[in-house]
Amino acid sequence: MATLTISFQSLSRTEIPLESDVVTIGRTQENDIVIDHQAVSRQHARISRDQDGQYIIEDCGSRDGLFLKSRQHRIESHALQNRDIILIGKHRLRFNNGLPAKPTPTSGESVSEPAHDEHRTTLASRSDFPVPPADQAWLEPLHPSGSNARIPVTRSTTTIGHGAVADHSIPNPGSDGLSVTIAYMGSGIYQVIPVGGWMDAFLNHKALSSPTVLHNQDLIEIGNGRFRFNMDE
């Protein structure tokens, strides 16, 4: 069976089976898939399955649009291919065609099957991470040029990438996307989590491949962006 894996800032993931020939996506409760976020329109998109089994996603006249893989590729209608990424607001929808020959998911992509109520799924728009104390941690940009003003880490999660999808955007001529999230775990513990796959990240000159606890003065490198993590201990 075909599925959608929906994630918010690549942290909270929900896998939804596409059991009906038509599945609607939007902010209000009459939709089959409810995404409760201000960037999502009341009736945002529709996925339909034709007589040949092809899934097609269509924009239902949404305010903020429907995008394929990046913010530079807005679509009105698209025949979904296995592992296509659709962007709705800050949410990512990954399509899996459910065929037996599908590739084995790579490490870090496994998801758990949630409970369903009459084929309707609500995806929370906020993570369950606690809010860190004010002024406890910050990022110090080490760019050779441009602003070096420190970046407070005062949210439950802080994303770094390029474009409007990221809390902190690195100048880059390519497409929008996310690279890492800094998440506060509580008790003075922060983790850096590789997300999105927009650009590889490095921690202290080593490739970042899994969530890692940050320590004071750790160096995070993403493309031409370099950041020193600072924390009052």
JSON list of C-alpha atoms in Angstrom, two decimals:
[
{"chain": "A", "resi": 1, "resn": "MET", "atom": "CA", "xyz": [0.00, 0.00, 0.00]},
{"chain": "A", "resi": 2, "resn": "ALA", "atom": "CA", "xyz": [1.24, 3.48, -0.84]},
{"chain": "A", "resi": 3, "resn": "THR", "atom": "CA", "xyz": [2.01, 5.79, 2.08]},
{"chain": "A", "resi": 4, "resn": "LEU", "atom": "CA", "xyz": [2.93, 9.37, 2.92]},
{"chain": "A", "resi": 5, "resn": "THR", "atom": "CA", "xyz": [5.56, 10.08, 5.56]},
{"chain": "A", "resi": 6, "resn": "ILE", "atom": "CA", "xyz": [4.87, 13.56, 6.91]},
{"chain": "A", "resi": 7, "resn": "SER", "atom": "CA", "xyz": [7.41, 15.45, 8.99]},
{"chain": "A", "resi": 8, "resn": "PHE", "atom": "CA", "xyz": [7.53, 18.87, 10.61]},
{"chain": "A", "resi": 9, "resn": "GLN", "atom": "CA", "xyz": [11.04, 20.38, 10.55]},
{"chain": "A", "resi": 10, "resn": "SER", "atom": "CA", "xyz": [12.14, 16.76, 10.00]},
{"chain": "A", "resi": 11, "resn": "LEU", "atom": "CA", "xyz": [11.67, 15.91, 13.67]},
{"chain": "A", "resi": 12, "resn": "SER", "atom": "CA", "xyz": [8.13, 14.66, 14.21]},
{"chain": "A", "resi": 13, "resn": "ARG", "atom": "CA", "xyz": [7.30, 11.93, 11.66]},
{"chain": "A", "resi": 14, "resn": "THR", "atom": "CA", "xyz": [3.99, 10.28, 10.88]},
{"chain": "A", "resi": 15, "resn": "GLU", "atom": "CA", "xyz": [3.37, 7.57, 8.26]},
{"chain": "A", "resi": 16, "resn": "ILE", "atom": "CA", "xyz": [-0.09, 7.54, 6.70]},
{"chain": "A", "resi": 17, "resn": "PRO", "atom": "CA", "xyz": [-1.44, 4.79, 4.40]},
{"chain": "A", "resi": 18, "resn": "LEU", "atom": "CA", "xyz": [-3.24, 6.05, 1.28]},
{"chain": "A", "resi": 19, "resn": "GLU", "atom": "CA", "xyz": [-6.23, 3.73, 1.56]},
{"chain": "A", "resi": 20, "resn": "SER", "atom": "CA", "xyz": [-8.76, 5.71, -0.49]},
{"chain": "A", "resi": 21, "resn": "ASP", "atom": "CA", "xyz": [-8.84, 6.68, -4.15]},
{"chain": "A", "resi": 22, "resn": "VAL", "atom": "CA", "xyz": [-9.02, 10.33, -3.09]},
{"chain": "A", "resi": 23, "resn": "VAL", "atom": "CA", "xyz": [-7.24, 11.78, -0.04]},
{"chain": "A", "resi": 24, "resn": "THR", "atom": "CA", "xyz": [-7.58, 15.45, 0.91]},
{"chain": "A", "resi": 25, "resn": "ILE", "atom": "CA", "xyz": [-4.96, 17.45, 2.83]},
{"chain": "A", "resi": 26, "resn": "GLY", "atom": "CA", "xyz": [-5.61, 20.70, 4.70]},
{"chain": "A", "resi": 27, "resn": "ARG", "atom": "CA", "xyz": [-5.85, 22.59, 7.96]},
{"chain": "A", "resi": 28, "resn": "THR", "atom": "CA", "xyz": [-9.51, 21.95, 8.80]},
{"chain": "A", "resi": 29, "resn": "GLN", "atom": "CA", "xyz": [-11.04, 18.83, 10.26]},
{"chain": "A", "resi": 30, "resn": "GLU", "atom": "CA", "xyz": [-13.07, 17.79, 7.18]},
{"chain": "A", "resi": 31, "resn": "ASN", "atom": "CA", "xyz": [-9.84, 16.74, 5.44]},
{"chain": "A", "resi": 32, "resn": "ASP", "atom": "CA", "xyz": [-8.58, 13.15, 5.46]},
{"chain": "A", "resi": 33, "resn": "ILE", "atom": "CA", "xyz": [-5.13, 14.38, 6.53]},
{"chain": "A", "resi": 34, "resn": "VAL", "atom": "CA", "xyz": [-5.22, 17.36, 8.89]},
{"chain": "A", "resi": 35, "resn": "ILE", "atom": "CA", "xyz": [-2.07, 19.51, 9.22]},
{"chain": "A", "resi": 36, "resn": "ASP", "atom": "CA", "xyz": [-2.84, 22.11, 11.86]},
{"chain": "A", "resi": 37, "resn": "HIS", "atom": "CA", "xyz": [-0.47, 24.92, 10.90]},
{"chain": "A", "resi": 38, "resn": "GLN", "atom": "CA", "xyz": [-1.06, 28.50, 9.75]},
{"chain": "A", "resi": 39, "resn": "ALA", "atom": "CA", "xyz": [0.97, 27.96, 6.53]},
{"chain": "A", "resi": 40, "resn": "VAL", "atom": "CA", "xyz": [-1.49, 25.25, 5.45]},
{"chain": "A", "resi": 41, "resn": "SER", "atom": "CA", "xyz": [-4.72, 26.27, 3.72]},
{"chain": "A", "resi": 42, "resn": "ARG", "atom": "CA", "xyz": [-8.15, 24.98, 4.73]},
{"chain": "A", "resi": 43, "resn": "GLN", "atom": "CA", "xyz": [-8.20, 22.72, 1.64]},
{"chain": "A", "resi": 44, "resn": "HIS", "atom": "CA", "xyz": [-4.59, 22.67, 0.51]},
{"chain": "A", "resi": 45, "resn": "ALA", "atom": "CA", "xyz": [-4.08, 19.62, -1.71]},
{"chain": "A", "resi": 46, "resn": "ARG", "atom": "CA", "xyz": [-5.68, 16.42, -2.98]},
{"chain": "A", "resi": 47, "resn": "ILE", "atom": "CA", "xyz": [-4.10, 13.06, -3.85]},
{"chain": "A", "resi": 48, "resn": "SER", "atom": "CA", "xyz": [-6.08, 10.86, -6.23]},
{"chain": "A", "resi": 49, "resn": "ARG", "atom": "CA", "xyz": [-5.42, 7.38, -7.62]},
{"chain": "A", "resi": 50, "resn": "ASP", "atom": "CA", "xyz": [-6.36, 6.73, -11.24]},
{"chain": "A", "resi": 51, "resn": "GLN", "atom": "CA", "xyz": [-7.52, 3.44, -12.80]},
{"chain": "A", "resi": 52, "resn": "ASP", "atom": "CA", "xyz": [-3.90, 2.47, -13.55]},
{"chain": "A", "resi": 53, "resn": "GLY", "atom": "CA", "xyz": [-2.86, 2.90, -9.93]},
{"chain": "A", "resi": 54, "resn": "GLN", "atom": "CA", "xyz": [-0.98, 6.17, -10.53]},
{"chain": "A", "resi": 55, "resn": "TYR", "atom": "CA", "xyz": [-1.14, 8.66, -7.64]},
{"chain": "A", "resi": 56, "resn": "ILE", "atom": "CA", "xyz": [-1.51, 12.32, -8.60]},
{"chain": "A", "resi": 57, "resn": "ILE", "atom": "CA", "xyz": [-1.22, 15.27, -6.20]},
{"chain": "A", "resi": 58, "resn": "GLU", "atom": "CA", "xyz": [-2.99, 18.54, -7.03]},
{"chain": "A", "resi": 59, "resn": "ASP", "atom": "CA", "xyz": [-2.98, 22.00, -5.48]},
{"chain": "A", "resi": 60, "resn": "CYS", "atom": "CA", "xyz": [-6.52, 22.94, -4.42]},
{"chain": "A", "resi": 61, "resn": "GLY", "atom": "CA", "xyz": [-5.95, 26.68, -4.83]},
{"chain": "A", "resi": 62, "resn": "SER", "atom": "CA", "xyz": [-3.86, 26.99, -1.66]},
{"chain": "A", "resi": 63, "resn": "ARG", "atom": "CA", "xyz": [-2.50, 30.35, -0.53]},
{"chain": "A", "resi": 64, "resn": "ASP", "atom": "CA", "xyz": [1.14, 29.32, 0.00]},
{"chain": "A", "resi": 65, "resn": "GLY", "atom": "CA", "xyz": [1.42, 26.70, -2.72]},
{"chain": "A", "resi": 66, "resn": "LEU", "atom": "CA", "xyz": [2.60, 23.15, -3.29]},
{"chain": "A", "resi": 67, "resn": "PHE", "atom": "CA", "xyz": [6.24, 22.40, -4.07]},
{"chain": "A", "resi": 68, "resn": "LEU", "atom": "CA", "xyz": [8.20, 19.43, -5.39]},
{"chain": "A", "resi": 69, "resn": "LYS", "atom": "CA", "xyz": [11.58, 18.84, -3.69]},
{"chain": "A", "resi": 70, "resn": "SER", "atom": "CA", "xyz": [12.42, 22.53, -3.28]},
{"chain": "A", "resi": 71, "resn": "ARG", "atom": "CA", "xyz": [10.83, 25.97, -2.95]},
{"chain": "A", "resi": 72, "resn": "GLN", "atom": "CA", "xyz": [11.98, 26.77, -6.46]},
{"chain": "A", "resi": 73, "resn": "HIS", "atom": "CA", "xyz": [9.72, 24.14, -8.05]},
{"chain": "A", "resi": 74, "resn": "ARG", "atom": "CA", "xyz": [6.08, 25.05, -7.46]},
{"chain": "A", "resi": 75, "resn": "ILE", "atom": "CA", "xyz": [3.55, 22.64, -8.91]},
{"chain": "A", "resi": 76, "resn": "GLU", "atom": "CA", "xyz": [-0.17, 22.64, -9.64]},
{"chain": "A", "resi": 77, "resn": "SER", "atom": "CA", "xyz": [-0.40, 18.91, -10.45]},
{"chain": "A", "resi": 78, "resn": "HIS", "atom": "CA", "xyz": [2.17, 16.11, -10.36]},
{"chain": "A", "resi": 79, "resn": "ALA", "atom": "CA", "xyz": [2.18, 12.36, -10.97]},
{"chain": "A", "resi": 80, "resn": "LEU", "atom": "CA", "xyz": [3.90, 11.06, -7.85]},
{"chain": "A", "resi": 81, "resn": "GLN", "atom": "CA", "xyz": [7.00, 8.89, -8.18]},
{"chain": "A", "resi": 82, "resn": "ASN", "atom": "CA", "xyz": [8.45, 6.70, -5.45]},
{"chain": "A", "resi": 83, "resn": "ARG", "atom": "CA", "xyz": [10.21, 8.76, -2.75]},
{"chain": "A", "resi": 84, "resn": "ASP", "atom": "CA", "xyz": [9.08, 12.12, -4.16]},
{"chain": "A", "resi": 85, "resn": "ILE", "atom": "CA", "xyz": [9.24, 14.94, -1.60]},
{"chain": "A", "resi": 86, "resn": "ILE", "atom": "CA", "xyz": [6.33, 17.40, -1.50]},
{"chain": "A", "resi": 87, "resn": "LEU", "atom": "CA", "xyz": [6.59, 20.61, 0.56]},
{"chain": "A", "resi": 88, "resn": "ILE", "atom": "CA", "xyz": [3.55, 22.20, 2.22]},
{"chain": "A", "resi": 89, "resn": "GLY", "atom": "CA", "xyz": [4.55, 25.09, 4.46]},
{"chain": "A", "resi": 90, "resn": "LYS", "atom": "CA", "xyz": [7.30, 23.74, 6.72]},
{"chain": "A", "resi": 91, "resn": "HIS", "atom": "CA", "xyz": [5.99, 20.19, 6.37]},
{"chain": "A", "resi": 92, "resn": "ARG", "atom": "CA", "xyz": [7.61, 17.56, 4.14]},
{"chain": "A", "resi": 93, "resn": "LEU", "atom": "CA", "xyz": [5.53, 14.77, 2.60]},
{"chain": "A", "resi": 94, "resn": "ARG", "atom": "CA", "xyz": [7.52, 11.80, 1.28]},
{"chain": "A", "resi": 95, "resn": "PHE", "atom": "CA", "xyz": [5.59, 9.50, -1.05]},
{"chain": "A", "resi": 96, "resn": "ASN", "atom": "CA", "xyz": [6.26, 5.75, -1.01]},
{"chain": "A", "resi": 97, "resn": "ASN", "atom": "CA", "xyz": [4.51, 3.73, -3.71]},
{"chain": "A", "resi": 98, "resn": "GLY", "atom": "CA", "xyz": [4.37, 0.62, -1.52]},
{"chain": "A", "resi": 99, "resn": "LEU", "atom": "CA", "xyz": [5.57, -1.74, -4.25]},
{"chain": "A", "resi": 100, "resn": "PRO", "atom": "CA", "xyz": [7.53, -4.86, -3.14]},
{"chain": "A", "resi": 101, "resn": "ALA", "atom": "CA", "xyz": [10.61, -3.72, -5.07]},
{"chain": "A", "resi": 102, "resn": "LYS", "atom": "CA", "xyz": [10.88, -0.44, -3.17]},
{"chain": "A", "resi": 103, "resn": "PRO", "atom": "CA", "xyz": [14.39, 0.38, -1.84]},
{"chain": "A", "resi": 104, "resn": "THR", "atom": "CA", "xyz": [15.16, -0.48, 1.76]},
{"chain": "A", "resi": 105, "resn": "PRO", "atom": "CA", "xyz": [14.97, 2.72, 3.88]},
{"chain": "A", "resi": 106, "resn": "THR", "atom": "CA", "xyz": [18.32, 4.07, 4.95]},
{"chain": "A", "resi": 107, "resn": "SER", "atom": "CA", "xyz": [19.31, 4.49, 8.58]},
{"chain": "A", "resi": 108, "resn": "GLY", "atom": "CA", "xyz": [17.24, 7.09, 10.38]},
{"chain": "A", "resi": 109, "resn": "GLU", "atom": "CA", "xyz": [14.20, 6.89, 8.07]},
{"chain": "A", "resi": 110, "resn": "SER", "atom": "CA", "xyz": [12.16, 4.29, 9.94]},
{"chain": "A", "resi": 111, "resn": "VAL", "atom": "CA", "xyz": [8.82, 5.45, 11.26]},
{"chain": "A", "resi": 112, "resn": "SER", "atom": "CA", "xyz": [6.23, 3.97, 13.57]},
{"chain": "A", "resi": 113, "resn": "GLU", "atom": "CA", "xyz": [2.65, 3.30, 12.54]},
{"chain": "A", "resi": 114, "resn": "PRO", "atom": "CA", "xyz": [0.30, 5.67, 14.39]},
{"chain": "A", "resi": 115, "resn": "ALA", "atom": "CA", "xyz": [-3.27, 4.98, 15.43]},
{"chain": "A", "resi": 116, "resn": "HIS", "atom": "CA", "xyz": [-5.88, 6.08, 12.92]},
{"chain": "A", "resi": 117, "resn": "ASP", "atom": "CA", "xyz": [-9.40, 7.28, 13.55]},
{"chain": "A", "resi": 118, "resn": "GLU", "atom": "CA", "xyz": [-11.68, 6.81, 10.51]},
{"chain": "A", "resi": 119, "resn": "HIS", "atom": "CA", "xyz": [-8.72, 7.32, 8.16]},
{"chain": "A", "resi": 120, "resn": "ARG", "atom": "CA", "xyz": [-8.09, 10.82, 9.55]},
{"chain": "A", "resi": 121, "resn": "THR", "atom": "CA", "xyz": [-4.69, 11.83, 10.92]},
{"chain": "A", "resi": 122, "resn": "THR", "atom": "CA", "xyz": [-3.78, 15.04, 12.74]},
{"chain": "A", "resi": 123, "resn": "LEU", "atom": "CA", "xyz": [-0.11, 15.99, 12.73]},
{"chain": "A", "resi": 124, "resn": "ALA", "atom": "CA", "xyz": [0.98, 18.31, 15.57]},
{"chain": "A", "resi": 125, "resn": "SER", "atom": "CA", "xyz": [2.85, 21.35, 14.31]},
{"chain": "A", "resi": 126, "resn": "ARG", "atom": "CA", "xyz": [5.08, 21.62, 17.40]},
{"chain": "A", "resi": 127, "resn": "SER", "atom": "CA", "xyz": [7.57, 19.14, 18.74]},
{"chain": "A", "resi": 128, "resn": "ASP", "atom": "CA", "xyz": [7.54, 17.86, 22.31]},
{"chain": "A", "resi": 129, "resn": "PHE", "atom": "CA", "xyz": [10.98, 19.27, 23.11]},
{"chain": "A", "resi": 130, "resn": "PRO", "atom": "CA", "xyz": [11.13, 21.61, 26.15]},
{"chain": "A", "resi": 131, "resn": "VAL", "atom": "CA", "xyz": [11.97, 25.29, 25.83]},
{"chain": "A", "resi": 132, "resn": "PRO", "atom": "CA", "xyz": [15.57, 26.07, 26.86]},
{"chain": "A", "resi": 133, "resn": "PRO", "atom": "CA", "xyz": [16.44, 28.76, 29.40]},
{"chain": "A", "resi": 134, "resn": "ALA", "atom": "CA", "xyz": [17.01, 32.19, 27.90]},
{"chain": "A", "resi": 135, "resn": "ASP", "atom": "CA", "xyz": [20.65, 33.12, 27.15]},
{"chain": "A", "resi": 136, "resn": "GLN", "atom": "CA", "xyz": [21.93, 29.65, 28.06]},
{"chain": "A", "resi": 137, "resn": "ALA", "atom": "CA", "xyz": [23.18, 28.75, 24.58]},
{"chain": "A", "resi": 138, "resn": "TRP", "atom": "CA", "xyz": [23.96, 30.52, 21.32]},
{"chain": "A", "resi": 139, "resn": "LEU", "atom": "CA", "xyz": [25.67, 30.04, 17.98]},
{"chain": "A", "resi": 140, "resn": "GLU", "atom": "CA", "xyz": [28.62, 32.21, 17.02]},
{"chain": "A", "resi": 141, "resn": "PRO", "atom": "CA", "xyz": [28.88, 32.57, 13.21]},
{"chain": "A", "resi": 142, "resn": "LEU", "atom": "CA", "xyz": [32.45, 32.31, 11.92]},
{"chain": "A", "resi": 143, "resn": "HIS", "atom": "CA", "xyz": [31.78, 33.57, 8.40]},
{"chain": "A", "resi": 144, "resn": "PRO", "atom": "CA", "xyz": [34.73, 35.21, 6.64]},
{"chain": "A", "resi": 145, "resn": "SER", "atom": "CA", "xyz": [32.39, 38.03, 5.66]},
{"chain": "A", "resi": 146, "resn": "GLY", "atom": "CA", "xyz": [28.95, 39.20, 6.64]},
{"chain": "A", "resi": 147, "resn": "SER", "atom": "CA", "xyz": [27.31, 39.43, 10.04]},
{"chain": "A", "resi": 148, "resn": "ASN", "atom": "CA", "xyz": [28.99, 37.66, 12.93]},
{"chain": "A", "resi": 149, "resn": "ALA", "atom": "CA", "xyz": [26.23, 38.56, 15.41]},
{"chain": "A", "resi": 150, "resn": "ARG", "atom": "CA", "xyz": [25.52, 35.71, 17.77]},
{"chain": "A", "resi": 151, "resn": "ILE", "atom": "CA", "xyz": [22.39, 33.63, 17.22]},
{"chain": "A", "resi": 152, "resn": "PRO", "atom": "CA", "xyz": [20.48, 32.85, 20.44]},
{"chain": "A", "resi": 153, "resn": "VAL", "atom": "CA", "xyz": [19.27, 29.25, 20.79]},
{"chain": "A", "resi": 154, "resn": "THR", "atom": "CA", "xyz": [16.06, 30.02, 22.63]},
{"chain": "A", "resi": 155, "resn": "ARG", "atom": "CA", "xyz": [13.56, 27.74, 20.87]},
{"chain": "A", "resi": 156, "resn": "SER", "atom": "CA", "xyz": [12.81, 24.09, 21.49]},
{"chain": "A", "resi": 157, "resn": "THR", "atom": "CA", "xyz": [14.28, 23.44, 18.06]},
{"chain": "A", "resi": 158, "resn": "THR", "atom": "CA", "xyz": [16.41, 25.70, 15.84]},
{"chain": "A", "resi": 159, "resn": "THR", "atom": "CA", "xyz": [16.89, 24.71, 12.20]},
{"chain": "A", "resi": 160, "resn": "ILE", "atom": "CA", "xyz": [19.80, 25.67, 9.94]},
{"chain": "A", "resi": 161, "resn": "GLY", "atom": "CA", "xyz": [19.63, 25.47, 6.16]},
{"chain": "A", "resi": 162, "resn": "HIS", "atom": "CA", "xyz": [18.72, 27.75, 3.30]},
{"chain": "A", "resi": 163, "resn": "GLY", "atom": "CA", "xyz": [15.61, 29.77, 2.56]},
{"chain": "A", "resi": 164, "resn": "ALA", "atom": "CA", "xyz": [12.31, 30.28, 4.37]},
{"chain": "A", "resi": 165, "resn": "VAL", "atom": "CA", "xyz": [12.14, 26.67, 5.57]},
{"chain": "A", "resi": 166, "resn": "ALA", "atom": "CA", "xyz": [15.05, 27.32, 7.99]},
{"chain": "A", "resi": 167, "resn": "ASP", "atom": "CA", "xyz": [15.13, 29.37, 11.19]},
{"chain": "A", "resi": 168, "resn": "HIS", "atom": "CA", "xyz": [18.66, 30.44, 10.26]},
{"chain": "A", "resi": 169, "resn": "SER", "atom": "CA", "xyz": [19.47, 30.60, 6.55]},
{"chain": "A", "resi": 170, "resn": "ILE", "atom": "CA", "xyz": [22.95, 30.16, 5.09]},
{"chain": "A", "resi": 171, "resn": "PRO", "atom": "CA", "xyz": [23.52, 32.15, 1.88]},
{"chain": "A", "resi": 172, "resn": "ASN", "atom": "CA", "xyz": [23.52, 29.65, -0.98]},
{"chain": "A", "resi": 173, "resn": "PRO", "atom": "CA", "xyz": [22.66, 29.91, -4.68]},
{"chain": "A", "resi": 174, "resn": "GLY", "atom": "CA", "xyz": [20.97, 26.49, -4.73]},
{"chain": "A", "resi": 175, "resn": "SER", "atom": "CA", "xyz": [17.56, 25.26, -3.64]},
{"chain": "A", "resi": 176, "resn": "ASP", "atom": "CA", "xyz": [15.95, 25.72, -0.24]},
{"chain": "A", "resi": 177, "resn": "GLY", "atom": "CA", "xyz": [16.27, 23.00, 2.39]},
{"chain": "A", "resi": 178, "resn": "LEU", "atom": "CA", "xyz": [17.28, 22.00, 5.89]},
{"chain": "A", "resi": 179, "resn": "SER", "atom": "CA", "xyz": [20.60, 20.56, 7.05]},
{"chain": "A", "resi": 180, "resn": "VAL", "atom": "CA", "xyz": [20.54, 20.35, 10.87]},
{"chain": "A", "resi": 181, "resn": "THR", "atom": "CA", "xyz": [18.29, 20.99, 13.83]},
{"chain": "A", "resi": 182, "resn": "ILE", "atom": "CA", "xyz": [19.55, 21.97, 17.26]},
{"chain": "A", "resi": 183, "resn": "ALA", "atom": "CA", "xyz": [17.13, 20.54, 19.80]},
{"chain": "A", "resi": 184, "resn": "TYR", "atom": "CA", "xyz": [16.97, 21.19, 23.53]},
{"chain": "A", "resi": 185, "resn": "MET", "atom": "CA", "xyz": [16.53, 17.89, 25.37]},
{"chain": "A", "resi": 186, "resn": "GLY", "atom": "CA", "xyz": [16.16, 19.35, 28.86]},
{"chain": "A", "resi": 187, "resn": "SER", "atom": "CA", "xyz": [18.55, 19.40, 31.85]},
{"chain": "A", "resi": 188, "resn": "GLY", "atom": "CA", "xyz": [21.00, 21.63, 29.97]},
{"chain": "A", "resi": 189, "resn": "ILE", "atom": "CA", "xyz": [21.48, 19.12, 27.12]},
{"chain": "A", "resi": 190, "resn": "TYR", "atom": "CA", "xyz": [21.42, 20.16, 23.46]},
{"chain": "A", "resi": 191, "resn": "GLN", "atom": "CA", "xyz": [21.61, 17.85, 20.46]},
{"chain": "A", "resi": 192, "resn": "VAL", "atom": "CA", "xyz": [22.50, 18.58, 16.86]},
{"chain": "A", "resi": 193, "resn": "ILE", "atom": "CA", "xyz": [20.42, 16.41, 14.52]},
{"chain": "A", "resi": 194, "resn": "PRO", "atom": "CA", "xyz": [21.08, 15.94, 10.78]},
{"chain": "A", "resi": 195, "resn": "VAL", "atom": "CA", "xyz": [17.81, 16.53, 8.93]},
{"chain": "A", "resi": 196, "resn": "GLY", "atom": "CA", "xyz": [16.47, 17.27, 5.49]},
{"chain": "A", "resi": 197, "resn": "GLY", "atom": "CA", "xyz": [19.47, 16.18, 3.45]},
{"chain": "A", "resi": 198, "resn": "TRP", "atom": "CA", "xyz": [19.88, 19.64, 1.89]},
{"chain": "A", "resi": 199, "resn": "MET", "atom": "CA", "xyz": [23.64, 19.74, 2.55]},
{"chain": "A", "resi": 200, "resn": "ASP", "atom": "CA", "xyz": [26.00, 17.54, 4.58]},
{"chain": "A", "resi": 201, "resn": "ALA", "atom": "CA", "xyz": [26.93, 18.83, 8.01]},
{"chain": "A", "resi": 202, "resn": "PHE", "atom": "CA", "xyz": [30.15, 18.35, 9.98]},
{"chain": "A", "resi": 203, "resn": "LEU", "atom": "CA", "xyz": [30.74, 18.48, 13.71]},
{"chain": "A", "resi": 204, "resn": "ASN", "atom": "CA", "xyz": [34.32, 19.23, 14.73]},
{"chain": "A", "resi": 205, "resn": "HIS", "atom": "CA", "xyz": [35.43, 18.38, 11.16]},
{"chain": "A", "resi": 206, "resn": "LYS", "atom": "CA", "xyz": [33.71, 14.95, 11.21]},
{"chain": "A", "resi": 207, "resn": "ALA", "atom": "CA", "xyz": [30.64, 14.10, 9.14]},
{"chain": "A", "resi": 208, "resn": "LEU", "atom": "CA", "xyz": [27.44, 14.32, 11.20]},
{"chain": "A", "resi": 209, "resn": "SER", "atom": "CA", "xyz": [25.36, 11.20, 10.56]},
{"chain": "A", "resi": 210, "resn": "SER", "atom": "CA", "xyz": [23.26, 10.84, 13.73]},
{"chain": "A", "resi": 211, "resn": "PRO", "atom": "CA", "xyz": [21.96, 12.95, 16.62]},
{"chain": "A", "resi": 212, "resn": "THR", "atom": "CA", "xyz": [24.91, 14.06, 18.78]},
{"chain": "A", "resi": 213, "resn": "VAL", "atom": "CA", "xyz": [25.09, 15.87, 22.12]},
{"chain": "A", "resi": 214, "resn": "LEU", "atom": "CA", "xyz": [26.67, 19.29, 21.78]},
{"chain": "A", "resi": 215, "resn": "HIS", "atom": "CA", "xyz": [29.42, 20.55, 24.05]},
{"chain": "A", "resi": 216, "resn": "ASN", "atom": "CA", "xyz": [30.65, 24.07, 24.62]},
{"chain": "A", "resi": 217, "resn": "GLN", "atom": "CA", "xyz": [32.85, 25.33, 21.76]},
{"chain": "A", "resi": 218, "resn": "ASP", "atom": "CA", "xyz": [31.82, 22.56, 19.34]},
{"chain": "A", "resi": 219, "resn": "LEU", "atom": "CA", "xyz": [32.22, 23.56, 15.69]},
{"chain": "A", "resi": 220, "resn": "ILE", "atom": "CA", "xyz": [29.33, 23.02, 13.23]},
{"chain": "A", "resi": 221, "resn": "GLU", "atom": "CA", "xyz": [30.09, 23.33, 9.49]},
{"chain": "A", "resi": 222, "resn": "ILE", "atom": "CA", "xyz": [27.50, 23.35, 6.71]},
{"chain": "A", "resi": 223, "resn": "GLY", "atom": "CA", "xyz": [28.69, 24.36, 3.26]},
{"chain": "A", "resi": 224, "resn": "ASN", "atom": "CA", "xyz": [30.17, 27.84, 3.59]},
{"chain": "A", "resi": 225, "resn": "GLY", "atom": "CA", "xyz": [28.58, 28.30, 7.01]},
{"chain": "A", "resi": 226, "resn": "ARG", "atom": "CA", "xyz": [30.63, 27.75, 10.17]},
{"chain": "A", "resi": 227, "resn": "PHE", "atom": "CA", "xyz": [29.21, 28.11, 13.68]},
{"chain": "A", "resi": 228, "resn": "ARG", "atom": "CA", "xyz": [30.71, 27.78, 17.16]},
{"chain": "A", "resi": 229, "resn": "PHE", "atom": "CA", "xyz": [28.24, 26.42, 19.72]},
{"chain": "A", "resi": 230, "resn": "ASN", "atom": "CA", "xyz": [28.50, 28.24, 23.05]},
{"chain": "A", "resi": 231, "resn": "MET", "atom": "CA", "xyz": [26.81, 27.39, 26.31]},
{"chain": "A", "resi": 232, "resn": "ASP", "atom": "CA", "xyz": [26.95, 28.81, 29.82]},
{"chain": "A", "resi": 233, "resn": "GLU", "atom": "CA", "xyz": [27.83, 25.85, 32.00]}
]
